[in-house]
Coordinates of C-alpha atoms and ligand atoms in Angstrom, one line a residue:
M1 CA 175.4 167.9 57.1
K2 CA 178.2 165.6 57.2
Q3 CA 177.7 162.7 54.5
L4 CA 178.5 159.0 54.5
E5 CA 178.2 156.2 52.2
T6 CA 178.0 152.5 52.4
D7 CA 176.4 149.1 51.7
V8 CA 174.4 148.7 54.7
V9 CA 173.3 150.7 57.8
V10 CA 172.4 148.7 60.8
I11 CA 170.4 150.5 63.5
G12 CA 170.5 149.5 67.0
G13 CA 173.9 148.7 69.2
G14 CA 172.5 145.7 71.2
A15 CA 173.1 142.1 70.8
T16 CA 171.1 141.9 67.6
G17 CA 172.5 144.8 66.1
S18 CA 176.0 144.0 66.9
G19 CA 175.3 140.6 65.8
V20 CA 174.3 141.6 62.1
L21 CA 177.2 143.8 61.9
R22 CA 179.5 141.3 62.4
D23 CA 177.6 139.0 60.0
V24 CA 177.1 141.6 57.3
A25 CA 180.5 142.8 57.6
M26 CA 182.0 139.0 57.5
R27 CA 179.9 138.4 54.2
G28 CA 182.0 141.1 52.7
Y29 CA 179.6 144.0 52.7
R30 CA 181.0 147.6 54.2
A31 CA 178.8 148.3 57.0
I32 CA 178.2 151.0 59.3
L33 CA 176.2 150.9 62.8
V34 CA 174.3 153.6 64.4
E35 CA 173.4 153.5 68.0
R36 CA 171.5 156.5 69.6
V37 CA 173.6 156.3 72.9
D38 CA 176.5 153.8 73.9
M39 CA 176.7 150.2 72.8
G40 CA 174.6 148.1 75.3
Q41 CA 172.8 150.8 76.7
G42 CA 169.0 149.3 75.7
T43 CA 167.7 145.9 76.8
T44 CA 170.9 144.1 76.2
G45 CA 172.8 146.0 78.8
R46 CA 169.6 145.7 81.2
Y47 CA 169.1 142.3 81.2
H48 CA 169.3 139.1 83.5
G49 CA 172.7 137.8 82.2
L50 CA 171.8 134.7 81.7
L51 CA 172.8 132.3 78.8
H52 CA 169.9 130.1 78.2
S53 CA 170.2 126.3 78.0
G54 CA 167.0 126.5 77.1
G55 CA 165.4 124.8 80.0
R56 CA 163.1 127.8 80.8
Y57 CA 161.1 127.5 77.7
V58 CA 161.0 123.7 77.3
V59 CA 157.0 123.7 78.1
T60 CA 155.7 127.0 77.2
D61 CA 157.7 128.1 74.0
P62 CA 159.5 125.0 72.7
R63 CA 161.0 126.4 69.4
S64 CA 162.7 129.1 71.6
A65 CA 164.1 126.0 73.7
T66 CA 165.7 124.5 70.9
E67 CA 167.1 127.7 69.4
C68 CA 168.7 128.6 73.0
A69 CA 170.3 125.0 73.3
H70 CA 171.5 125.3 69.9
E71 CA 172.9 128.8 70.3
T72 CA 174.1 128.4 73.8
A73 CA 176.8 125.9 72.5
I74 CA 177.9 128.1 69.6
I75 CA 178.1 131.4 71.8
S76 CA 180.2 129.5 74.3
R77 CA 182.8 128.7 71.6
I78 CA 182.8 131.8 69.6
A79 CA 182.8 134.4 72.6
P80 CA 184.4 132.6 75.5
R81 CA 185.7 135.8 77.3
A82 CA 182.0 136.7 77.7
V83 CA 180.7 133.5 79.0
E84 CA 180.9 131.7 82.2
R85 CA 179.8 128.1 82.0
T86 CA 178.1 127.9 85.7
G87 CA 175.6 125.1 84.7
G88 CA 172.0 125.3 85.7
F89 CA 169.5 123.7 88.1
F90 CA 166.0 123.6 87.8
V91 CA 164.7 122.8 91.4
S92 CA 161.1 121.8 92.8
T93 CA 160.6 124.0 95.9
P94 CA 157.7 123.1 98.2
A95 CA 155.8 126.3 96.6
D96 CA 156.0 124.5 93.2
D97 CA 153.6 122.2 91.4
P98 CA 155.1 118.7 91.9
A99 CA 153.3 117.6 88.6
F100 CA 155.5 120.4 86.5
A101 CA 158.9 118.4 87.1
D102 CA 157.6 115.4 85.0
K103 CA 156.3 117.6 82.5
F104 CA 159.5 119.6 82.1
F105 CA 161.8 116.4 82.1
A106 CA 160.0 115.0 79.0
A107 CA 159.9 118.4 77.3
C108 CA 163.5 118.7 77.5
G109 CA 163.9 115.3 75.7
E110 CA 161.3 116.5 73.0
T111 CA 163.1 119.9 72.5
G112 CA 166.8 118.8 72.6
V113 CA 167.6 120.4 75.7
A114 CA 170.4 118.2 77.6
V115 CA 169.2 117.5 81.1
Q116 CA 169.8 115.0 83.7
E117 CA 168.0 114.3 87.0
I118 CA 170.4 114.4 90.1
P119 CA 170.1 113.4 93.8
V120 CA 168.7 116.4 95.9
A121 CA 171.6 115.5 97.9
E122 CA 174.0 116.0 95.3
A123 CA 172.2 119.3 94.3
L124 CA 172.7 120.7 98.1
R125 CA 176.3 119.3 98.4
R126 CA 177.1 121.6 95.4
E127 CA 175.0 124.4 96.4
P128 CA 174.9 124.1 100.1
R129 CA 172.8 127.6 100.6
L130 CA 169.8 126.2 98.3
N131 CA 166.2 125.4 100.1
P132 CA 166.9 122.1 101.8
K133 CA 163.2 121.2 101.2
I134 CA 163.7 121.2 97.6
R135 CA 161.9 117.8 96.2
R136 CA 163.7 117.5 92.8
A137 CA 166.6 118.8 91.2
F138 CA 167.5 118.5 87.4
E139 CA 171.1 119.7 85.8
V140 CA 171.0 121.7 82.6
G141 CA 173.8 123.4 80.4
D142 CA 173.1 127.3 81.6
G143 CA 175.6 129.6 81.7
S144 CA 176.1 133.6 82.4
V145 CA 177.2 136.2 79.9
D146 CA 178.6 139.4 80.0
A147 CA 176.5 141.6 77.6
W148 CA 178.9 144.2 77.1
Q149 CA 181.6 141.6 76.4
L150 CA 179.5 139.9 73.9
I151 CA 178.5 143.1 72.0
W152 CA 182.2 144.4 71.9
G153 CA 183.3 141.2 70.9
N154 CA 181.0 141.3 67.9
V155 CA 182.5 144.7 67.3
R156 CA 186.0 144.0 67.5
S157 CA 185.3 141.0 64.9
A158 CA 183.1 143.2 62.9
R159 CA 186.0 145.7 62.7
E160 CA 188.4 143.6 61.3
Y161 CA 186.3 143.1 58.5
G162 CA 186.0 146.7 58.0
A163 CA 182.9 147.7 59.6
Q164 CA 182.4 150.9 61.6
V165 CA 180.5 151.9 64.8
L166 CA 179.2 155.3 65.4
T167 CA 177.7 155.5 68.8
Y168 CA 175.7 158.6 70.0
H169 CA 174.3 158.5 66.6
W170 CA 170.4 159.0 67.0
V171 CA 168.5 158.1 63.7
T172 CA 165.9 160.8 63.4
D173 CA 164.9 159.6 60.0
V174 CA 164.6 156.7 57.5
L175 CA 165.4 157.9 53.7
R176 CA 163.4 156.5 51.2
D177 CA 163.7 157.0 47.4
G178 CA 160.3 156.1 46.0
D179 CA 159.7 152.1 47.2
R180 CA 163.3 151.7 48.2
V181 CA 165.0 152.8 51.3
S182 CA 168.1 154.6 50.8
G183 CA 169.8 155.8 53.9
V184 CA 169.2 157.0 57.3
V185 CA 169.8 160.5 59.0
C186 CA 171.4 160.6 62.5
R187 CA 171.9 163.5 65.3
D188 CA 175.5 163.1 66.4
D189 CA 174.8 164.1 70.0
V190 CA 178.4 164.4 71.0
H191 CA 179.5 166.7 68.4
G192 CA 176.0 168.2 67.7
D193 CA 176.2 167.7 63.8
E194 CA 173.8 166.0 61.8
V195 CA 175.0 163.0 59.7
R196 CA 173.4 161.6 56.2
I197 CA 174.4 157.9 55.6
D198 CA 173.4 156.9 52.0
A199 CA 173.1 152.9 51.8
N200 CA 171.8 150.3 49.6
F201 CA 170.3 148.5 52.7
V202 CA 169.0 149.3 56.1
I203 CA 168.5 146.7 58.6
N204 CA 166.4 147.7 61.9
A205 CA 167.6 146.2 64.8
G206 CA 166.1 148.5 67.3
G207 CA 164.7 146.1 69.7
A208 CA 161.8 147.5 71.8
W209 CA 162.1 150.8 69.6
S210 CA 162.1 149.2 66.2
G211 CA 158.5 149.9 65.9
Q212 CA 159.3 153.6 66.1
I213 CA 162.2 152.9 63.5
A214 CA 160.0 151.3 61.0
Q215 CA 157.5 153.9 61.3
M216 CA 160.1 156.5 60.1
A217 CA 160.4 154.8 56.8
G218 CA 156.7 154.7 56.5
C219 CA 156.1 151.2 57.4
H220 CA 153.3 151.6 59.8
G221 CA 152.0 149.4 62.6
V222 CA 155.0 147.1 63.5
E223 CA 153.9 146.6 67.2
V224 CA 156.6 146.0 69.7
V225 CA 155.1 145.6 73.1
P226 CA 157.6 146.9 75.7
G227 CA 157.4 144.1 78.8
R228 CA 159.4 145.8 81.5
G229 CA 161.3 143.6 84.0
I230 CA 163.5 144.3 87.1
M231 CA 166.6 142.7 88.3
V232 CA 168.2 143.2 91.7
A233 CA 172.0 142.5 92.1
M234 CA 173.1 140.8 95.5
N235 CA 176.6 141.5 97.0
H236 CA 178.2 138.1 96.4
R237 CA 177.8 134.9 94.5
I238 CA 175.3 133.4 96.9
V239 CA 175.1 130.3 94.3
N240 CA 177.6 129.7 91.7
T241 CA 175.2 127.8 89.5
V242 CA 172.3 129.3 87.7
I243 CA 169.0 128.5 89.9
N244 CA 165.8 128.2 88.1
R245 CA 162.6 127.3 89.9
C246 CA 161.2 124.0 88.2
E247 CA 157.7 125.6 87.4
A248 CA 156.1 127.6 84.4
P249 CA 157.9 131.2 83.9
A250 CA 156.8 133.4 86.7
D251 CA 158.3 136.4 88.3
G252 CA 161.6 135.9 90.1
D253 CA 162.0 132.6 89.4
I254 CA 165.9 132.7 88.5
I255 CA 169.0 133.5 90.3
V256 CA 172.1 134.0 88.1
P257 CA 175.6 134.2 89.1
I258 CA 177.4 136.6 87.1
H259 CA 181.0 137.9 87.8
T260 CA 181.3 138.5 91.5
V261 CA 177.5 139.1 92.4
C262 CA 174.2 137.0 91.7
V263 CA 171.1 138.6 90.3
I264 CA 167.6 137.7 91.2
G265 CA 164.9 138.4 88.6
T266 CA 162.5 139.1 86.9
T267 CA 159.2 140.8 86.6
D268 CA 157.3 141.3 83.5
V269 CA 154.9 144.2 83.2
K270 CA 153.6 145.9 79.8
V271 CA 154.5 149.6 79.8
D272 CA 153.5 152.1 77.2
S273 CA 157.0 152.9 76.2
A274 CA 160.4 151.1 76.2
D275 CA 161.9 154.2 78.0
D276 CA 159.5 154.0 80.8
L277 CA 162.2 151.9 83.1
A278 CA 161.0 152.5 86.7
I279 CA 161.8 150.3 89.4
P280 CA 159.0 150.0 91.9
R281 CA 159.5 149.2 95.4
E282 CA 157.1 146.5 95.6
E283 CA 158.5 144.7 92.7
V284 CA 162.1 144.8 94.3
Q285 CA 160.2 143.2 97.6
Q286 CA 159.0 140.7 95.6
M287 CA 162.3 139.8 94.3
L288 CA 163.7 139.5 97.8
D289 CA 160.8 137.2 98.9
A290 CA 161.1 135.0 95.7
G291 CA 164.8 134.9 96.4
E292 CA 164.0 133.3 99.8
V293 CA 162.2 130.6 98.2
L294 CA 165.1 129.2 96.6
V295 CA 167.8 130.3 99.1
P296 CA 166.4 130.9 102.7
G297 CA 168.2 133.8 104.2
F298 CA 168.5 135.3 100.9
R299 CA 167.7 138.9 102.4
Q300 CA 170.6 138.9 104.7
A301 CA 172.9 139.5 101.7
R302 CA 173.2 143.1 100.6
A303 CA 171.1 144.3 97.7
L304 CA 173.6 146.3 95.7
H305 CA 171.6 147.7 92.6
A306 CA 168.3 147.4 91.0
W307 CA 167.9 148.1 87.3
A308 CA 164.9 147.5 84.6
G309 CA 164.8 146.5 81.1
A310 CA 162.2 146.5 78.3
R311 CA 161.7 142.9 76.3
P312 CA 161.2 143.6 72.8
L313 CA 157.7 141.5 72.4
V314 CA 156.4 141.5 69.3
K315 CA 152.4 141.6 69.5
D316 CA 151.1 138.3 69.3
S317 CA 147.4 137.4 68.3
R318 CA 147.1 134.5 70.4
V319 CA 147.9 136.5 73.7
A320 CA 146.4 139.6 75.1
A321 CA 148.5 142.9 74.5
D322 CA 148.7 143.5 78.4
D323 CA 149.7 139.9 79.0
T324 CA 153.7 140.0 78.3
R325 CA 154.4 137.2 80.2
H326 CA 152.9 134.7 77.9
M327 CA 153.9 136.4 74.5
S328 CA 156.5 134.3 72.7
R329 CA 160.2 134.6 73.3
G330 CA 160.5 133.8 69.5
M331 CA 162.5 136.0 66.9
A332 CA 160.5 138.2 64.4
G333 CA 161.9 139.0 61.4
I334 CA 159.9 141.5 59.1
D335 CA 160.5 141.8 55.4
H336 CA 159.0 145.3 54.4
K337 CA 159.4 144.5 50.7
D338 CA 156.4 142.1 51.4
R339 CA 154.7 143.2 54.1
D340 CA 154.8 147.3 52.9
G341 CA 156.1 147.1 49.6
V342 CA 159.2 148.9 50.7
S343 CA 162.6 147.5 49.7
G344 CA 166.1 147.6 51.0
F345 CA 164.6 147.3 54.7
L346 CA 164.2 144.8 57.2
T347 CA 163.5 144.4 60.6
I348 CA 164.7 141.9 63.3
T349 CA 163.6 141.9 66.7
G350 CA 162.0 139.9 69.6
G351 CA 164.0 136.8 70.4
K352 CA 166.5 136.7 73.2
A353 CA 170.0 138.0 73.8
T354 CA 171.1 134.2 73.8
T355 CA 169.6 133.9 70.2
Y356 CA 171.2 137.0 68.9
R357 CA 173.6 135.2 66.4
L358 CA 170.7 133.1 64.8
M359 CA 168.7 136.4 64.6
A360 CA 171.5 138.0 62.8
E361 CA 171.7 135.0 60.5
V362 CA 168.3 135.0 59.6
I363 CA 168.0 138.6 58.5
T364 CA 171.2 138.8 56.8
N365 CA 170.1 135.7 54.6
A366 CA 167.0 137.6 53.8
M367 CA 169.0 140.6 52.7
C368 CA 171.2 138.6 50.5
E369 CA 168.3 137.0 49.0
Q370 CA 166.8 140.1 48.2
L371 CA 169.8 141.5 46.6
G372 CA 170.5 138.3 44.8
H373 CA 173.8 137.7 46.4
E374 CA 174.9 133.9 47.4
R375 CA 177.1 134.6 50.6
T376 CA 177.3 132.2 53.3
C377 CA 177.1 132.9 57.0
R378 CA 180.2 132.2 58.9
T379 CA 179.7 133.7 62.4
A380 CA 179.1 130.3 64.0
D381 CA 182.5 128.9 62.7
E382 CA 185.0 131.8 63.7
A383 CA 185.6 132.9 67.2
F384 CA 185.9 136.4 68.2
P385 CA 189.7 137.9 67.8
D386 CA 190.2 137.5 71.6
G387 CA 193.6 135.4 70.8
E388 CA 193.7 131.6 69.7
H389 CA 193.9 130.3 73.4
A390 CA 190.7 132.3 74.7
K391 CA 189.3 130.1 77.3
N392 CA 185.5 130.8 78.8
Y393 CA 185.7 133.5 81.5
T394 CA 185.9 132.5 85.1
V395 CA 185.2 134.6 88.2
G396 CA 188.9 134.4 89.2
D397 CA 190.1 135.9 85.7
R398 CA 190.5 139.7 86.7
L399 CA 192.2 138.5 90.1
A400 CA 194.8 136.2 88.0
A401 CA 195.2 139.1 85.5
R402 CA 196.3 141.7 88.5
E403 CA 199.1 139.2 89.5
A404 CA 201.3 140.5 87.2
D405 CA 200.9 144.1 87.4
R406 CA 199.6 144.4 91.1
L407 CA 202.9 146.4 92.3
D408 CA 203.1 149.1 89.6
D409 CA 199.5 149.7 88.5
Q410 CA 197.5 151.5 91.1
I411 CA 193.8 150.0 91.7
I412 CA 191.4 152.6 91.4
C413 CA 188.3 150.3 91.9
E414 CA 188.8 147.8 94.5
C415 CA 185.6 146.1 94.3
E416 CA 186.0 145.2 90.5
L417 CA 190.0 145.1 90.6
M418 CA 189.9 148.0 88.0
S419 CA 193.3 149.8 87.7
R420 CA 194.3 153.0 86.7
R421 CA 195.8 151.8 83.4
M422 CA 192.3 150.4 82.3
L423 CA 191.0 153.7 82.8
E424 CA 193.3 155.5 80.9
E425 CA 193.2 152.9 78.0
S426 CA 189.6 153.7 77.9
L427 CA 189.9 157.5 77.9
D428 CA 192.5 157.1 75.3
A429 CA 190.7 155.1 73.1
T430 CA 187.6 157.4 73.4
P431 CA 188.3 160.8 74.8
T432 CA 184.5 161.6 75.0
A433 CA 183.4 158.5 77.1
T434 CA 181.6 159.0 80.0
F435 CA 182.1 157.0 83.4
D436 CA 179.2 155.0 82.6
D437 CA 180.5 153.9 79.1
I438 CA 183.7 153.2 80.9
R439 CA 181.5 151.2 83.6
R440 CA 180.0 148.9 80.7
Q441 CA 183.1 148.1 79.4
R442 CA 185.4 148.1 82.6
R443 CA 182.9 147.6 85.6
L444 CA 183.9 150.7 87.2
G445 CA 181.6 151.4 90.2
M446 CA 179.8 148.1 90.0
G447 CA 180.7 146.4 93.2
P448 CA 179.6 147.1 97.1
C449 CA 180.5 150.6 97.3
Q450 CA 178.6 151.9 94.0
G451 CA 181.1 154.2 93.0
G452 CA 181.9 155.6 96.7
F453 CA 185.6 155.4 96.3
C454 CA 186.4 155.0 92.4
A455 CA 184.2 157.7 91.1
L456 CA 186.4 160.2 93.1
R457 CA 189.6 158.7 91.9
A458 CA 188.6 158.5 88.4
T459 CA 187.5 162.2 88.2
G460 CA 191.0 163.1 89.6
I461 CA 192.9 161.0 87.2
A462 CA 190.5 162.5 84.0
H463 CA 191.2 166.0 85.0
E464 CA 194.9 165.3 86.0
R465 CA 195.2 164.0 82.0
G466 CA 195.0 167.6 81.0
D467 CA 192.3 167.2 78.1
I468 CA 189.6 167.2 80.4
D469 CA 188.7 170.6 82.2
G470 CA 187.2 171.0 85.6
D471 CA 183.9 171.5 84.8
R472 CA 183.8 168.4 82.5
A473 CA 185.6 166.2 85.2
N474 CA 182.9 167.5 87.8
E475 CA 180.1 166.9 85.3
L476 CA 181.5 163.1 84.5
M477 CA 181.4 162.4 88.4
R478 CA 178.0 164.0 89.0
T479 CA 176.6 162.0 86.1
F480 CA 177.9 159.0 87.2
L481 CA 176.7 159.2 90.7
T482 CA 173.5 160.3 89.6
H483 CA 173.0 157.2 87.3
R484 CA 174.0 154.8 90.2
W485 CA 171.6 156.4 92.7
I486 CA 168.6 155.4 90.4
G487 CA 169.3 151.8 90.9
L488 CA 170.1 152.3 94.6
H489 CA 167.4 154.5 96.4
T490 CA 164.6 151.7 96.0
I491 CA 166.6 148.8 97.5
L492 CA 168.1 150.4 100.5
Y493 CA 168.2 148.3 103.7
G494 CA 170.9 146.9 106.1
D495 CA 174.4 147.4 105.5
Q496 CA 174.0 148.9 101.9
V497 CA 172.2 151.9 104.0
K498 CA 175.4 152.4 106.0
Q499 CA 177.6 152.4 102.7
T500 CA 175.3 154.6 101.1
A501 CA 175.5 157.2 103.9
L502 CA 179.2 156.8 103.7
D503 CA 179.3 157.5 100.1
N504 CA 177.0 160.6 100.6
W505 CA 179.4 161.9 103.3
I506 CA 182.4 161.8 101.3
F507 CA 180.7 163.4 98.2
Q508 CA 178.4 165.9 99.9
G509 CA 179.9 166.3 103.4
T510 CA 183.7 166.7 101.9
L511 CA 183.5 167.8 98.3
D512 CA 180.0 169.5 98.5
M513 CA 179.2 168.1 95.2
E514 CA 175.7 169.5 94.8
H515 CA 177.5 172.9 94.3
L516 CA 180.7 171.8 92.3
P517 CA 180.8 174.1 89.2
A518 CA 179.5 171.7 86.3
P519 CA 176.5 171.4 84.1
E520 CA 173.5 169.6 85.7
P521 CA 173.9 165.9 85.4
I522 CA 172.6 164.1 82.4
A523 CA 169.1 162.3 83.9
Ligands
FAD1 C1 164.2 142.0 82.3 C2 164.8 141.3 81.4 C3 165.5 140.3 81.4 C4 166.2 139.5 80.3 N1 166.7 138.3 80.5 C5 167.3 137.7 79.4 C6 168.4 136.4 79.9 O1 168.8 136.4 80.9 N2 168.7 135.9 78.5 C7 168.3 136.3 77.6 O2 169.0 135.5 76.5 N3 167.5 137.3 77.2 C8 167.0 138.2 78.2 N4 166.3 139.2 77.9 C9 165.8 139.3 76.6 C10 167.0 140.1 76.1 O3 167.8 141.0 76.8 C11 166.7 140.8 74.6 O4 166.0 140.2 73.9 C12 167.6 141.4 73.9 O5 168.9 142.1 74.7 C13 167.4 142.2 73.0 O6 168.2 142.5 72.2 P1 168.3 143.9 71.0 O7 169.7 144.1 70.3 O8 167.4 143.3 69.7 O9 167.8 145.1 71.6 P2 168.4 146.4 72.7 O10 169.6 145.7 73.2 O11 167.4 147.2 73.1 O12 169.2 147.0 71.2 C14 168.4 148.1 70.7 C15 169.0 149.3 70.5 O13 168.7 150.2 69.6 C16 169.1 151.5 70.0 N5 167.9 152.5 69.4 C17 166.7 152.6 69.5 N6 166.2 153.6 68.8 C18 167.4 154.3 68.3 C19 167.5 155.1 67.3 N7 166.3 156.0 66.8 N8 168.5 155.3 66.6 C20 169.7 154.6 67.0 N9 169.7 153.8 67.5 C21 168.4 153.4 68.4 C22 168.6 151.3 71.4 O14 169.5 152.4 72.2 C23 169.4 150.1 71.8 O15 170.7 150.0 72.2 C24 165.7 139.8 79.2 C25 165.0 141.1 78.9 C26 164.7 141.8 79.6 C27 163.8 143.0 79.5

């Protein structure tokens, strides 16, 4: 068994874990983050992409609203490359209770969420596809945020302070030395090794899985109820502003423009396991119908991809366990010394991606207190190491970046303007990366053809480099396309059916992909 030693182990490579890693490293601790798959493959990589102004929660969860308002300002400042400041509207459609709008406006004032009522004509001028029958419109400071850019920004910053990240390291045991947690054991799924990491402290940022992880440390009964929600990405930016329905949170009430697409969501269904991420057809139809309420003709756009994520909702005694919609979106920090008599171990879960930094600050403060150290949090003061002139992301950025090298660097993914150099850089940095890992960082195959053209080219380039044999190259392609298909088959209608038929002809008709020599795709 391989052995490592550090001050702090962080379990979980989502927004929260990467934020904790950065905070702990900036306070001078040696830290290692372990993630069972790739960074951002849990809920953070499967969410709606909204950087909340707080408006969504002003009436139902005022504390979360205030936290979101505060954190959105900080994240826009420290992670500019990940954030697009789209702004947001809350609009009262004819289907919404007209009385909610006044309640909403008053609650924004009480919770510190900046809001301004604007004339309906002004909202329609700025978003011409909006339902012309809306009765009132309010402007707020919503934005959209690329989850993977946010996570990797935290990682780059943490690495500058000496932290390490071990992906595909699945924690199978949390070690105890009497009443104290003393480390973890992981299974390294890339190299097939077992790895033991001895540490003074372990922070559990396992999101919807954090109850299972606490259990490994002998801390029983941490109930995290997974609330599954689906989202559907449409093929272009039907709107350029985040559009929210001005009503109590409900299914399909928000459209988020992000990169070249916009995303409608979401649902909220209690499931037994955070790994149960089914995408029921009826929920897809429900999302498309909900889109029509905000933007008449919504269904005429192409639905590109659907996905599901599991909210880490900590069981709330005020709300029935199957009513995940009404459980608090607030964070839950658990001190296992107080709760279970186990020191050196803390859990941080619940919350939102928008509040990840605050969650990291709260739990790192608790760790310092338990260790008797006085070290101040600086994560709100220092931006990610993206260059001192980094500005907030805009949708034209990738196009502008291509201008410089468009004549000498081949484009391999036209939909997302991804170049050969970008692919090669990713393979150089992580020779064991899958195409899905590269997609999460570079957006390979995320556009309208869903990998139809770029998967083939990426496979050829990977094989041509010489360090990947034919079987491995075939496996990369088949696994990538199998995963794209999970988010495609429940949404097929209209032009996307023609696209999928073409893609199928390329891969089955010309390549006979099903019979290529390669291991079975990973499900
Ligand atoms: C449908 C939906 C839409 C949402 N929309 C928004 C939104 O628009 N804006 C917003 O701010 N929030 C949104 N949220 C909430 C937000 O996505 C989550 O609160 C947040 O991403 C949780 O981050 P996390 O890091 O705590 O958990 P995760 O991102 O799930 O990270 C936990 C990690 O732990 C890893 N892990 C689990 N077990 C182990 C193990 N044994 N060993 C090693 N690693 C392990 C997992 O693989 C995972 O990567 C949404 C949630 C859902 C479900």
